[in-house]
Amino acid sequence: MLRIRRFEEEGMRQVKGDKIPGWFHSSVGQEAAVVGACLALRDDDAMTGTHRSHGHPIGKGANLEELMAELMGKAGGICKGRGGSMHVADNSVGIISESGIVGGGIPLATGCAFSAKVRGVDQVTLCFFGDGAVNQGTFHESLNMASLWKLPVIYHCENNGYAMTTSVAQSHGQPDIGLRAASYGMPGVTVDGQSVGAVYDVASEAVTRARAGEGPTLIVANTCRFDEHDFGSVIQGKPYRSVEEVEAQKRDRDPILLYRTVLLDDGVNEKRLRAIEDEADQAVKQAVKFALASPMPRPETLPDFMFNSPPAGLHSFVARLERN
């Protein structure tokens, strides 16, 4: 969780320093909802993420240096600079995709789980999405199919209460998202998304069900997003939520502070906790150092990593780039 927090904080600094191009969606405040679910998986289990998805690869074990380089669009990135912030894939740790489209990863996760069932393996797929995605058709179609075919997939909703800047109360006829699972004959579990232990417990149960061939589970982790939807997001110059709401969440619902208290109560001493904090700080600093030193992709490598042969005219296009 600390690695995610420090990575996101450093990422915001790099955005402000013009080192990370494009949008940057921070998951600060949602670390427990991510890590608790990822810890329930095996290394060979699959995962799909969202547009707010730097934390998901870290929770699954992705290399921080390559992840930071990817956000900067560098050749040393996980996807060689092709994916950027919202489209990371890393087969080495089971990340089949992230998606900048709201709900875009849900059918991909369903297809991955179907593949596991067809291949006769006990691989499980964990599918992350936000509360806004449950009103997408992909959500309903995928859950219905997964239930009918008893696919080994866990649908994990990170419910931070806002779809970009629209609250659940403004956009959901039924704000209790967990109840939607009953429509498709699968368990629906709502959990405190700020408690990493609680998330791990329900995710582990869902994984066990999936491996046993008992089908999918919908988990709704009620969490908090401390930062804005993206860098500097407002509606017509006015905040869409009060400063008091956010400050109360940071004070009372910070998942890292909550778990720090749990560890202290369990007998872990301050020295050990400070060592963990220092390790996370150093790992992120090293990631930034690696990313800044990594070169930009060269124009002639544009056709690389494509599934098919480059289309006619692409080489001449690259040649023009080089001349300019």
Coordinates of N, CA, C and O in Angstrom, one line a residue, residues 1 18 120 123 126 132 174 199 214 221 300:
M1 N 0.8 -1.2 0.0 CA 0.0 0.0 0.0 C 0.9 1.3 0.0 O 0.6 2.2 -0.7
D18 N 6.1 18.2 -16.0 CA 6.0 17.9 -17.5 C 6.8 16.7 -17.9 O 7.2 16.6 -19.0
G120 N -9.3 -25.8 -19.1 CA -9.4 -26.8 -18.0 C -8.3 -26.5 -16.9 O -7.9 -27.4 -16.2
Q123 N -7.0 -21.3 -13.1 CA -6.7 -19.9 -13.1 C -7.9 -19.0 -12.9 O -9.0 -19.2 -13.4
L126 N -9.3 -11.6 -11.8 CA -9.8 -10.5 -11.0 C -10.0 -9.3 -11.8 O -9.1 -8.8 -12.5
G132 N -19.0 3.8 -11.5 CA -19.6 4.3 -12.7 C -19.8 3.2 -13.7 O -20.7 3.3 -14.6
Q174 N -30.6 2.3 -7.8 CA -30.4 1.5 -6.7 C -28.9 1.7 -6.2 O -28.0 1.1 -6.8
V199 N -10.9 -6.7 3.0 CA -11.0 -7.0 1.6 C -10.3 -8.3 1.2 O -10.8 -9.1 0.4
E214 N -17.4 -22.9 -8.8 CA -18.7 -22.4 -8.4 C -19.1 -21.1 -9.0 O -20.1 -20.6 -8.6
A221 N -16.2 -2.9 -2.9 CA -15.3 -2.4 -1.8 C -15.6 -0.9 -1.7 O -15.2 -0.1 -2.6
E300 N 11.8 4.8 -35.7 CA 11.8 3.6 -36.6 C 11.3 2.4 -35.9 O 11.0 1.4 -36.5

